[in-house]
Amino acid sequence: MVSRTPLILLACGSFNPITNMHMRLFELARDHLQKTGRYQVIEGIMSPVNDDYRKKGLVSAKHRIAMAKLALETSDWIRVDPWESEQETWTETVKVLRHHYNESLRLLQSKKEFMKNKWPIERSTEDPLSYQHSVLPELKLLCGADFLQTFKTPNLWKEEHIKEIVEKFGLVCISRAGSDPAQYISESDLLTQFQHNIFLVKEWIQNEISATQIRYALCRGLSVKYLIPDSVISYIARHNIYTEESERENEGDLLQPLKLHNTTVNPLND
Amino acid sequence: MVSRTPLILLACGSFNPITNMHMRLFELARDHLQKTGRYQVIEGIMSPVNDDYRKKGLVSAKHRIAMAKLALETSDWIRVDPWESEQETWTETVKVLRHHYNESLRLLQSKKEFMKNKWPIERSTEDPLSYQHSDSQFRIHQSSSQDSSTVNNKVLPELKLLCGADFLQTFKTPNLWKEEHIKEIVEKFGLVCISRAGSDPAQYISESDLLTQFQHNIFLVKEWIQNEISATQIRYALCRGLSVKYLIPDSVISYIARHNIYTEESERENEGDLLQPLKLHNTTVNPLND
C-alpha cells in the first residue's frame, strides 16, 4: 500500500465575514489532494487576520473568530485558529505558516512520546528515523488563484518569504472564473521553479460569494440566507456588526504591510 | 400609507436535488419585489415536477419532496408543495399556477368566513352584492389584530412564477409551450426572472411581441452574487464522491447518503426518453437544462 503524507491546509484571510465560499475552498482542496493519491488531508485551519492589518471595513477579530466558529460547527476537520489575530501586531504570512507547522510537529512529538510510553516493547523494532520520515506532515497555504498575483504587488511581499512559502510549504490555489493561475506561474521564475509544489484546483461550481458583497447586502437589509450559515446571520444581527459605520473602519489607512514598507500601493481585494 | 398587494411566488422545477441556489432565487425575488413598494411577499412555494416529466436522471418525487422539506426547515416563508408531483401525469405549468392561485383564494375565502363569524356586527355594513363578485375587488371590514397597514386586504393576492432568465428562452422551443398558455402566464399571473451571468432577459423580451406586450408584468431581478450551483453538477459530484458541503444543506446531504439516491444508475433513469410535454406534441426537440 502506498502511504500518504499527512497534510494540513491553512487559509489566511479577513473572513469578514466567513462565507460558504470560504468553506468550499477547503472542501475542493481536500477532494483534489486526496485524489492525487499522495496525501491524506488531516486538518484544515482557518486563520483570520489581525485587526492591525487595517483593511477598510475590517471588524474586530473577536467577532470574526466567533462567526467562523459558528460556521465551522458542522465541520469535522476544519477549525478556526485565533493565534494570528491574538498577536500584538499584524504578522507576515510566512510566520503564520511557520507557527502552525511547528505546532503540528509539537503535537506529533507528544503523540510519539505517548506511544513510546504506552508500548515500550514496539520501540525496539522501530527504526526511529524512518518513523519520523514517514509521518512528518506537510502544511500548505490554501488560497484563491488571485492570491498568486499579489506576489507582484510592489513591497507587499518580501522575496525571501515568497520563496519560503512555495519551497518549504507549498500552495493550493483554487481557480476562480477569470483567473489563469498556470499562466501567472509561468510568468514568474520563482514560481516556475517550485511549480511542483503549487497545486491548481479547478472550482467546478461558479460560487463567487464575495464577503464585500455580503457586507453590502447586510447594510442594505438584503437577504444573505443560503450564502453564509444561518448561525452567522443570527450572530451578525444580534451584535449589529456590519453597518455603514463599520464599513468606514480604517478608511484612508494604509494596509499594515505596506505601511511597514512605506509605500502607497492600492490595498488588495479579499 | 401606501398599501401593498399580497404576492405569492411559485417556482416550478426538477429540484433534483434542491440546492442553495434554488433557495437564493426566492430570497432575491422577495427583496426585489419588496423594494418596489408595491408588493408584500407573503409566501413562497416550491413545486417539484411530476416523475412523468421523464427528464434524464430524475429521481422519485418522494425523495425530491423530502429533500426540499429538509432544506426549507429553516425558512419561515417558503414551503414545498407536493400537488404537482402527486397528479396522475405531468401537468402543464399554467395549470399548476391556476391550482395554487385557486388555493390561495380558497384560503382567503375561509379566512373571511372566519372573520365574519367572529365579528358578525361588521357583516351588516357590507354590500352583499359586491361580496359575490368573484373576480372583482372585495370590500372587507376587518377589525382584526392582523397587521392590515402594509397589506391591502381589499385586493386579491397575486401569484407569480419565479424562474431563471433562461426559462424565458424556453418559450421559443418549438412545441414545448402552447401559445395561449404563455399568454395566460404573463398576462394573468406574471413572471419574476432572476438573471444569471450570460443571460440578457431584457433583450429576449424585446424580441418577442407577446412578452413585450406584457413586460410590465415581467420582473427582472439581478443576481448580485455569481452563484451558479447547478443541480446537474451536484449529482455529478455525488456520483464521484466529491464534496457538496456548503452548496446544499447538510440535512439534504445526509438524506442523500442515507437513501443512496444519486448513483450512476439513477443518472440513467429516463435515458433516451422524450420529455413528456414533447411527447404529447409528438416532436423530437432536445430536452431543457434545468
Coordinates of N, CA and C in Angstrom, one line a residue, chain B residues 63-258:
Chain B
H63 N -38.5 11.4 -3.0 CA -37.2 11.9 -2.4 C -37.1 13.4 -2.6
R64 N -37.4 13.8 -3.8 CA -37.2 15.3 -4.1 C -38.0 16.1 -3.2
I65 N -39.2 15.7 -2.8 CA -40.1 16.4 -1.9 C -39.4 16.4 -0.5
A66 N -39.0 15.2 -0.1 CA -38.4 15.0 1.2 C -37.2 15.9 1.4
M67 N -36.3 16.0 0.3 CA -35.1 16.8 0.4 C -35.5 18.3 0.5
A68 N -36.5 18.7 -0.3 CA -36.9 20.1 -0.2 C -37.4 20.5 1.1
K69 N -38.2 19.6 1.7 CA -38.7 19.8 3.1 C -37.6 20.0 4.1
L70 N -36.6 19.2 4.0 CA -35.4 19.3 4.9 C -34.7 20.7 4.7
A71 N -34.5 21.0 3.4 CA -33.8 22.2 3.1 C -34.6 23.4 3.5
L72 N -35.9 23.4 3.5 CA -36.7 24.5 3.8 C -37.1 24.6 5.3
E73 N -36.6 23.7 6.1 CA -36.9 23.7 7.5 C -36.6 25.1 8.2
T74 N -35.5 25.7 7.7 CA -35.1 27.0 8.4 C -35.7 28.2 7.7
S75 N -36.7 28.0 6.8 CA -37.3 29.1 6.2 C -38.7 29.4 6.8
D76 N -39.0 30.6 7.0 CA -40.3 30.9 7.7 C -41.3 31.4 6.7
W77 N -41.0 31.3 5.4 CA -42.0 31.8 4.4 C -42.0 30.9 3.1
I78 N -41.0 30.1 2.9 CA -41.0 29.2 1.7 C -41.4 27.8 2.1
R79 N -42.2 27.2 1.3 CA -42.6 25.8 1.6 C -42.6 25.0 0.3
V80 N -42.6 23.7 0.4 CA -42.6 22.8 -0.8 C -44.1 22.3 -0.9
D81 N -44.6 22.2 -2.1 CA -46.0 21.7 -2.2 C -46.0 20.5 -3.2
P82 N -46.5 19.4 -2.7 CA -46.5 18.1 -3.5 C -47.6 18.0 -4.5
W83 N -48.5 18.9 -4.7 CA -49.6 18.7 -5.5 C -49.2 18.3 -7.0
E84 N -48.3 19.1 -7.5 CA -47.9 18.8 -8.9 C -47.4 17.4 -9.1
S85 N -46.5 17.0 -8.1 CA -45.9 15.7 -8.2 C -46.8 14.6 -7.9
E86 N -48.0 14.9 -7.3 CA -48.9 13.8 -7.0 C -50.0 13.6 -8.0
Q87 N -50.0 14.4 -9.1 CA -51.0 14.2 -10.1 C -50.7 12.9 -10.9
E88 N -51.7 12.4 -11.6 CA -51.5 11.2 -12.4 C -50.5 11.3 -13.4
T89 N -50.4 12.4 -14.1 CA -49.4 12.6 -15.1 C -48.8 14.0 -15.0
W90 N -47.8 14.3 -15.9 CA -47.2 15.6 -15.9 C -48.3 16.7 -16.2
T91 N -48.2 17.8 -15.5 CA -49.1 18.8 -15.6 C -48.5 20.1 -16.1
E92 N -49.2 20.7 -17.1 CA -48.7 21.9 -17.7 C -48.6 23.1 -16.7
T93 N -47.5 23.8 -16.8 CA -47.2 24.9 -15.8 C -48.4 25.8 -15.5
V94 N -49.1 26.2 -16.6 CA -50.2 27.1 -16.3 C -51.3 26.5 -15.4
K95 N -51.4 25.2 -15.5 CA -52.4 24.6 -14.6 C -51.9 24.5 -13.2
V96 N -50.6 24.4 -13.0 CA -50.1 24.5 -11.6 C -50.3 25.9 -11.1
L97 N -50.1 26.9 -11.9 CA -50.3 28.2 -11.4 C -51.8 28.4 -11.1
R98 N -52.7 28.0 -11.9 CA -54.1 28.1 -11.7 C -54.5 27.4 -10.3
H99 N -53.9 26.2 -10.2 CA -54.3 25.5 -8.9 C -53.9 26.2 -7.7
H100 N -52.6 26.7 -7.7 CA -52.1 27.4 -6.5 C -52.8 28.7 -6.3
Y101 N -53.2 29.4 -7.4 CA -53.9 30.6 -7.2 C -55.3 30.4 -6.6
N102 N -56.0 29.3 -7.1 CA -57.3 29.0 -6.6 C -57.2 28.6 -5.1
E103 N -56.2 27.9 -4.8 CA -55.9 27.5 -3.4 C -55.8 28.8 -2.5
S104 N -55.1 29.8 -3.0 CA -54.9 31.0 -2.2 C -56.2 31.7 -2.0
L105 N -57.0 31.7 -3.1 CA -58.3 32.3 -3.0 C -59.2 31.6 -2.0
R106 N -59.1 30.2 -2.0 CA -59.9 29.4 -1.1 C -59.5 29.7 0.3
L107 N -58.2 29.8 0.5 CA -57.7 30.1 1.9 C -58.2 31.5 2.3
L108 N -58.1 32.4 1.4 CA -58.6 33.8 1.7 C -60.1 33.8 2.0
Q109 N -60.8 33.0 1.3 CA -62.3 32.9 1.5 C -62.6 32.4 2.9
S110 N -61.9 31.3 3.2 CA -62.2 30.7 4.5 C -61.7 31.6 5.7
K111 N -60.7 32.4 5.4 CA -60.3 33.4 6.5 C -61.4 34.4 6.6
K112 N -62.0 34.9 5.5 CA -63.0 35.9 5.6 C -64.2 35.3 6.3
E113 N -64.6 34.1 6.0 CA -65.7 33.4 6.7 C -65.5 33.4 8.2
F114 N -64.3 33.1 8.5 CA -63.9 33.0 9.9 C -64.1 34.4 10.6
M115 N -63.6 35.4 9.8 CA -63.7 36.8 10.4 C -65.2 37.3 10.5
K116 N -65.9 36.9 9.5 CA -67.4 37.3 9.5 C -68.1 36.7 10.7
N117 N -67.7 35.4 10.9 CA -68.4 34.7 12.1 C -67.9 35.3 13.4
K118 N -66.7 35.7 13.4 CA -66.1 36.2 14.6 C -66.7 37.5 15.0
W119 N -66.9 38.4 14.0 CA -67.4 39.7 14.2 C -68.6 40.0 13.4
P120 N -69.7 39.3 13.7 CA -71.0 39.4 12.9 C -71.5 40.8 12.8
I121 N -71.3 41.7 13.7 CA -71.8 43.0 13.6 C -71.3 43.7 12.4
E122 N -70.0 43.4 12.0 CA -69.4 44.1 10.8 C -70.2 43.7 9.6
R123 N -70.7 42.5 9.6 CA -71.3 41.9 8.4 C -72.4 42.8 7.8
S124 N -73.2 43.3 8.6 CA -74.4 44.1 8.1 C -74.0 45.3 7.4
T125 N -72.8 45.8 7.6 CA -72.4 47.0 6.9 C -71.8 46.7 5.5
E126 N -71.7 45.4 5.2 CA -71.1 45.1 3.9 C -72.2 45.1 2.8
D127 N -71.8 45.3 1.6 CA -72.7 45.3 0.5 C -72.6 43.8 0.0
P128 N -73.7 43.1 0.1 CA -73.7 41.7 -0.2 C -73.4 41.4 -1.7
L129 N -73.9 42.3 -2.5 CA -73.7 42.1 -4.0 C -72.2 42.2 -4.3
S130 N -71.5 43.2 -3.8 CA -70.1 43.3 -4.2 C -69.3 42.1 -3.6
Y131 N -69.8 41.5 -2.5 CA -69.2 40.4 -2.0 C -69.2 39.2 -2.9
Q132 N -70.3 39.1 -3.7 CA -70.5 37.9 -4.5 C -69.6 37.9 -5.8
H133 N -69.1 39.1 -6.2 CA -68.3 39.1 -7.4 C -67.0 38.4 -7.1
S134 N -66.8 37.4 -7.9 CA -65.6 36.6 -7.6 C -64.3 37.2 -8.2
D135 N -64.4 37.9 -9.3 CA -63.2 38.4 -9.8 C -63.1 39.9 -9.8
S136 N -63.9 40.5 -8.9 CA -63.7 41.9 -8.7 C -63.2 42.1 -7.2
Q137 N -63.0 43.3 -6.9 CA -62.4 43.5 -5.6 C -63.5 43.3 -4.5
F138 N -63.1 42.7 -3.4 CA -63.9 42.5 -2.3 C -63.8 43.8 -1.4
R139 N -64.9 44.0 -0.7 CA -64.8 45.0 0.4 C -65.0 44.3 1.7
I140 N -63.9 44.3 2.5 CA -63.9 43.6 3.7 C -63.6 44.5 4.8
H141 N -64.4 44.5 5.8 CA -64.1 45.3 7.0 C -63.5 44.3 8.0
Q142 N -62.3 44.5 8.4 CA -61.7 43.6 9.3 C -61.2 44.4 10.5
S143 N -61.8 44.1 11.6 CA -61.3 44.7 12.8 C -60.4 43.7 13.5
S144 N -59.4 43.2 12.8 CA -58.7 42.1 13.3 C -57.3 42.6 13.9
S145 N -56.7 41.7 14.5 CA -55.4 42.0 15.1 C -54.3 41.9 14.0
Q146 N -54.7 41.4 12.9 CA -53.8 41.3 11.8 C -53.3 42.6 11.3
D147 N -52.1 42.7 10.9 CA -51.5 43.9 10.5 C -52.0 44.3 9.1
S148 N -53.0 45.1 9.0 CA -53.5 45.4 7.7 C -52.9 46.7 7.1
S149 N -52.0 47.2 7.9 CA -51.5 48.5 7.4 C -50.5 48.4 6.2
T150 N -49.8 47.3 6.1 CA -48.9 47.2 4.9 C -49.6 46.3 3.8
V151 N -50.4 45.4 4.2 CA -51.1 44.5 3.2 C -52.5 45.0 2.9
N152 N -52.8 45.2 1.6 CA -54.1 45.7 1.2 C -55.0 44.5 1.1
N153 N -55.9 44.4 2.1 CA -56.8 43.2 2.1 C -58.0 43.4 1.2
K154 N -58.1 44.5 0.5 CA -59.2 44.7 -0.4 C -58.9 44.1 -1.7
V155 N -57.7 43.8 -2.0 CA -57.4 43.2 -3.3 C -57.0 41.8 -3.2
L156 N -57.2 41.0 -4.2 CA -56.8 39.7 -4.2 C -55.3 39.6 -4.3
P157 N -54.7 38.5 -3.7 CA -53.3 38.3 -3.9 C -52.9 38.0 -5.3
E158 N -51.7 38.3 -5.6 CA -51.2 37.9 -6.9 C -50.2 36.7 -6.8
L159 N -50.2 35.9 -7.8 CA -49.3 34.7 -7.8 C -48.4 34.8 -9.0
K160 N -47.1 34.8 -8.8 CA -46.2 35.0 -9.9 C -45.2 33.8 -10.0
L161 N -44.9 33.5 -11.3 CA -44.0 32.4 -11.5 C -42.5 32.9 -11.4
L162 N -41.8 32.2 -10.5 CA -40.4 32.6 -10.2 C -39.5 31.7 -11.1
C163 N -38.6 32.2 -11.8 CA -37.7 31.4 -12.6 C -36.4 32.1 -12.9
G164 N -35.5 31.3 -13.5 CA -34.3 31.8 -14.0 C -34.5 32.5 -15.4
A165 N -33.7 33.4 -15.8 CA -33.9 34.1 -17.0 C -33.9 33.2 -18.2
D166 N -33.1 32.1 -18.1 CA -33.1 31.2 -19.3 C -34.4 30.5 -19.5
F167 N -35.2 30.5 -18.5 CA -36.6 30.0 -18.6 C -37.4 30.7 -19.7
L168 N -37.2 32.0 -19.8 CA -37.9 32.8 -20.8 C -37.6 32.2 -22.2
Q169 N -36.3 31.8 -22.4 CA -35.9 31.4 -23.7 C -36.6 30.1 -24.1
T170 N -37.0 29.3 -23.1 CA -37.7 28.1 -23.5 C -39.0 28.3 -24.2
F171 N -39.5 29.5 -24.1 CA -40.8 29.8 -24.8 C -40.6 29.6 -26.3
K172 N -39.3 29.8 -26.7 CA -39.0 29.7 -28.2 C -38.9 28.2 -28.6
T173 N -38.7 27.3 -27.7 CA -38.6 25.9 -28.1 C -39.9 25.4 -28.8
P174 N -39.7 24.9 -30.0 CA -40.9 24.5 -30.7 C -41.7 23.4 -30.0
N175 N -43.0 23.6 -29.9 CA -43.9 22.6 -29.4 C -43.7 22.3 -27.9
L176 N -42.9 23.1 -27.2 CA -42.8 22.9 -25.8 C -44.0 23.6 -25.0
W177 N -44.3 24.8 -25.5 CA -45.4 25.5 -24.9 C -46.5 25.8 -25.8
K178 N -47.7 25.9 -25.3 CA -48.8 26.3 -26.1 C -48.8 27.9 -26.0
E179 N -49.0 28.5 -27.1 CA -49.0 30.0 -27.2 C -50.0 30.6 -26.2
E180 N -51.2 30.0 -26.1 CA -52.2 30.6 -25.2 C -51.8 30.4 -23.7
H181 N -51.0 29.4 -23.5 CA -50.5 29.3 -22.1 C -49.5 30.3 -21.7
I182 N -48.6 30.6 -22.6 CA -47.6 31.6 -22.4 C -48.3 33.0 -22.1
K183 N -49.3 33.2 -22.9 CA -50.1 34.5 -22.8 C -50.7 34.5 -21.4
E184 N -51.3 33.4 -21.0 CA -52.0 33.4 -19.7 C -51.0 33.6 -18.6
I185 N -49.8 33.0 -18.7 CA -48.8 33.1 -17.7 C -48.4 34.5 -17.5
V186 N -48.1 35.2 -18.6 CA -47.5 36.6 -18.4 C -48.6 37.6 -18.2
E187 N -49.8 37.3 -18.7 CA -50.9 38.3 -18.5 C -51.6 38.2 -17.2
K188 N -52.1 37.0 -16.9 CA -52.9 36.8 -15.7 C -52.0 36.6 -14.4
F189 N -50.8 36.0 -14.6 CA -50.0 35.8 -13.4 C -48.8 36.7 -13.4
G190 N -47.9 36.5 -14.2 CA -46.7 37.4 -14.2 C -45.4 36.5 -13.9
L191 N -44.3 37.0 -14.3 CA -43.0 36.3 -14.1 C -42.1 37.1 -13.3
V192 N -41.3 36.4 -12.5 CA -40.2 37.1 -11.8 C -38.9 36.3 -12.2
C193 N -38.1 36.9 -13.0 CA -36.9 36.2 -13.6 C -35.6 36.7 -13.0
I194 N -34.9 35.8 -12.4 CA -33.6 36.1 -11.9 C -32.6 35.9 -13.0
S195 N -31.8 36.9 -13.2 CA -30.8 36.8 -14.3 C -29.5 36.2 -13.9
R196 N -29.1 35.3 -14.7 CA -27.8 34.7 -14.5 C -26.7 35.3 -15.4
A197 N -25.5 35.1 -15.1 CA -24.4 35.6 -16.0 C -24.6 35.0 -17.4
G198 N -24.5 35.8 -18.4 CA -24.6 35.3 -19.7 C -26.1 35.4 -20.3
S199 N -27.0 35.7 -19.4 CA -28.4 35.8 -19.9 C -28.7 37.3 -20.0
D200 N -29.4 37.6 -21.1 CA -29.9 39.0 -21.3 C -31.4 39.0 -21.5
P201 N -32.1 38.9 -20.3 CA -33.6 38.7 -20.5 C -34.3 39.9 -21.1
A202 N -33.8 41.1 -20.9 CA -34.4 42.3 -21.4 C -34.4 42.2 -23.0
Q203 N -33.3 41.7 -23.5 CA -33.2 41.6 -25.0 C -34.2 40.6 -25.5
Y204 N -34.2 39.5 -24.7 CA -35.1 38.4 -25.2 C -36.5 38.8 -25.2
I205 N -36.9 39.6 -24.2 CA -38.3 40.1 -24.1 C -38.6 41.0 -25.3
S206 N -37.6 41.8 -25.7 CA -37.9 42.8 -26.8 C -38.0 42.0 -28.1
E207 N -37.5 40.8 -28.2 CA -37.6 40.0 -29.4 C -38.9 39.3 -29.5
S208 N -39.7 39.3 -28.5 CA -41.0 38.6 -28.5 C -42.1 39.6 -28.4
D209 N -43.0 39.6 -29.4 CA -44.2 40.5 -29.3 C -45.0 40.3 -28.1
L210 N -45.2 39.0 -27.8 CA -46.1 38.7 -26.7 C -45.5 39.1 -25.4
L211 N -44.2 38.9 -25.2 CA -43.6 39.3 -23.9 C -43.5 40.8 -23.8
T212 N -43.2 41.4 -24.9 CA -43.1 42.9 -24.9 C -44.5 43.5 -24.5
Q213 N -45.6 42.9 -24.9 CA -46.9 43.4 -24.6 C -47.1 43.3 -23.1
F214 N -46.6 42.3 -22.5 CA -46.8 42.2 -21.0 C -45.6 42.4 -20.2
Q215 N -44.7 43.2 -20.7 CA -43.4 43.4 -20.0 C -43.6 44.0 -18.6
H216 N -44.7 44.7 -18.4 CA -44.9 45.4 -17.2 C -45.2 44.3 -16.1
N217 N -45.5 43.1 -16.5 CA -45.7 42.0 -15.6 C -44.6 41.0 -15.6
I218 N -43.4 41.4 -16.1 CA -42.2 40.6 -16.0 C -41.2 41.3 -15.3
F219 N -40.9 40.8 -14.1 CA -39.9 41.5 -13.2 C -38.5 40.9 -13.4
L220 N -37.6 41.7 -13.8 CA -36.2 41.2 -14.0 C -35.4 41.5 -12.7
V221 N -34.8 40.5 -12.1 CA -34.1 40.7 -10.9 C -32.6 40.3 -11.2
K222 N -31.7 41.2 -10.8 CA -30.3 40.9 -11.0 C -29.7 40.1 -9.8
E223 N -29.1 39.0 -10.2 CA -28.4 38.1 -9.2 C -27.1 38.7 -8.9
W224 N -27.0 39.4 -7.7 CA -25.7 40.1 -7.5 C -24.6 39.2 -7.0
I225 N -24.9 38.0 -6.7 CA -23.8 37.0 -6.4 C -23.8 36.0 -7.5
Q226 N -22.6 35.7 -8.0 CA -22.5 34.7 -9.0 C -22.5 33.4 -8.3
N227 N -23.7 32.8 -8.4 CA -23.9 31.6 -7.5 C -24.5 30.5 -8.4
E228 N -23.8 30.0 -9.3 CA -24.3 29.0 -10.3 C -24.2 27.6 -9.8
I229 N -25.0 27.3 -8.8 CA -25.0 25.9 -8.3 C -25.9 25.1 -9.1
S230 N -25.4 24.3 -10.1 CA -26.3 23.5 -11.0 C -26.5 22.2 -10.3
A231 N -27.8 21.8 -10.3 CA -28.1 20.5 -9.7 C -27.5 19.4 -10.4
T232 N -27.3 19.6 -11.7 CA -26.6 18.5 -12.5 C -25.2 18.3 -12.1
Q233 N -24.5 19.4 -11.8 CA -23.1 19.3 -11.3 C -23.1 18.7 -9.9
I234 N -24.1 19.0 -9.1 CA -24.2 18.4 -7.8 C -24.3 16.9 -7.9
R235 N -25.2 16.4 -8.8 CA -25.4 15.0 -8.9 C -24.1 14.3 -9.4
Y236 N -23.4 15.0 -10.3 CA -22.1 14.5 -10.9 C -21.1 14.4 -9.7
A237 N -21.0 15.4 -8.9 CA -20.1 15.3 -7.8 C -20.4 14.2 -6.8
L238 N -21.7 14.0 -6.5 CA -22.1 13.0 -5.6 C -21.8 11.6 -6.1
C239 N -22.0 11.4 -7.4 CA -21.6 10.1 -8.0 C -20.1 9.8 -7.9
R240 N -19.3 10.8 -7.9 CA -17.9 10.7 -7.8 C -17.3 10.8 -6.5
G241 N -18.1 10.9 -5.5 CA -17.6 11.1 -4.1 C -17.0 12.4 -3.8
L242 N -17.3 13.4 -4.6 CA -16.8 14.8 -4.3 C -17.7 15.5 -3.3
S243 N -17.1 16.4 -2.6 CA -17.9 17.1 -1.5 C -18.8 18.1 -2.1
V244 N -20.1 18.2 -1.6 CA -21.0 19.2 -2.0 C -21.4 20.0 -0.7
K245 N -20.6 19.9 0.3 CA -21.0 20.6 1.5 C -20.9 22.1 1.3
Y246 N -21.8 22.9 1.9 CA -21.9 24.3 1.7 C -22.6 24.7 0.4
L247 N -22.9 23.7 -0.5 CA -23.6 24.0 -1.7 C -25.1 23.6 -1.6
I248 N -25.3 22.6 -0.8 CA -26.7 22.2 -0.5 C -26.7 22.0 1.0
P249 N -27.9 22.0 1.7 CA -27.9 21.9 3.1 C -27.4 20.6 3.6
D250 N -26.8 20.6 4.8 CA -26.3 19.4 5.4 C -27.3 18.3 5.5
S251 N -28.5 18.7 5.9 CA -29.6 17.8 6.1 C -29.9 17.0 4.8
V252 N -29.8 17.7 3.7 CA -30.0 17.1 2.4 C -28.9 16.1 2.0
I253 N -27.7 16.5 2.3 CA -26.5 15.7 2.1 C -26.7 14.3 2.9
S254 N -27.1 14.5 4.1 CA -27.3 13.2 5.0 C -28.4 12.4 4.3
Y255 N -29.5 13.0 3.9 CA -30.6 12.3 3.4 C -30.2 11.5 2.1
I256 N -29.4 12.2 1.3 CA -28.9 11.5 0.0 C -28.1 10.3 0.4
A257 N -27.2 10.5 1.3 CA -26.3 9.4 1.7 C -27.1 8.2 2.3
R258 N -28.0 8.6 3.2 CA -28.8 7.5 3.9 C -29.6 6.7 2.9

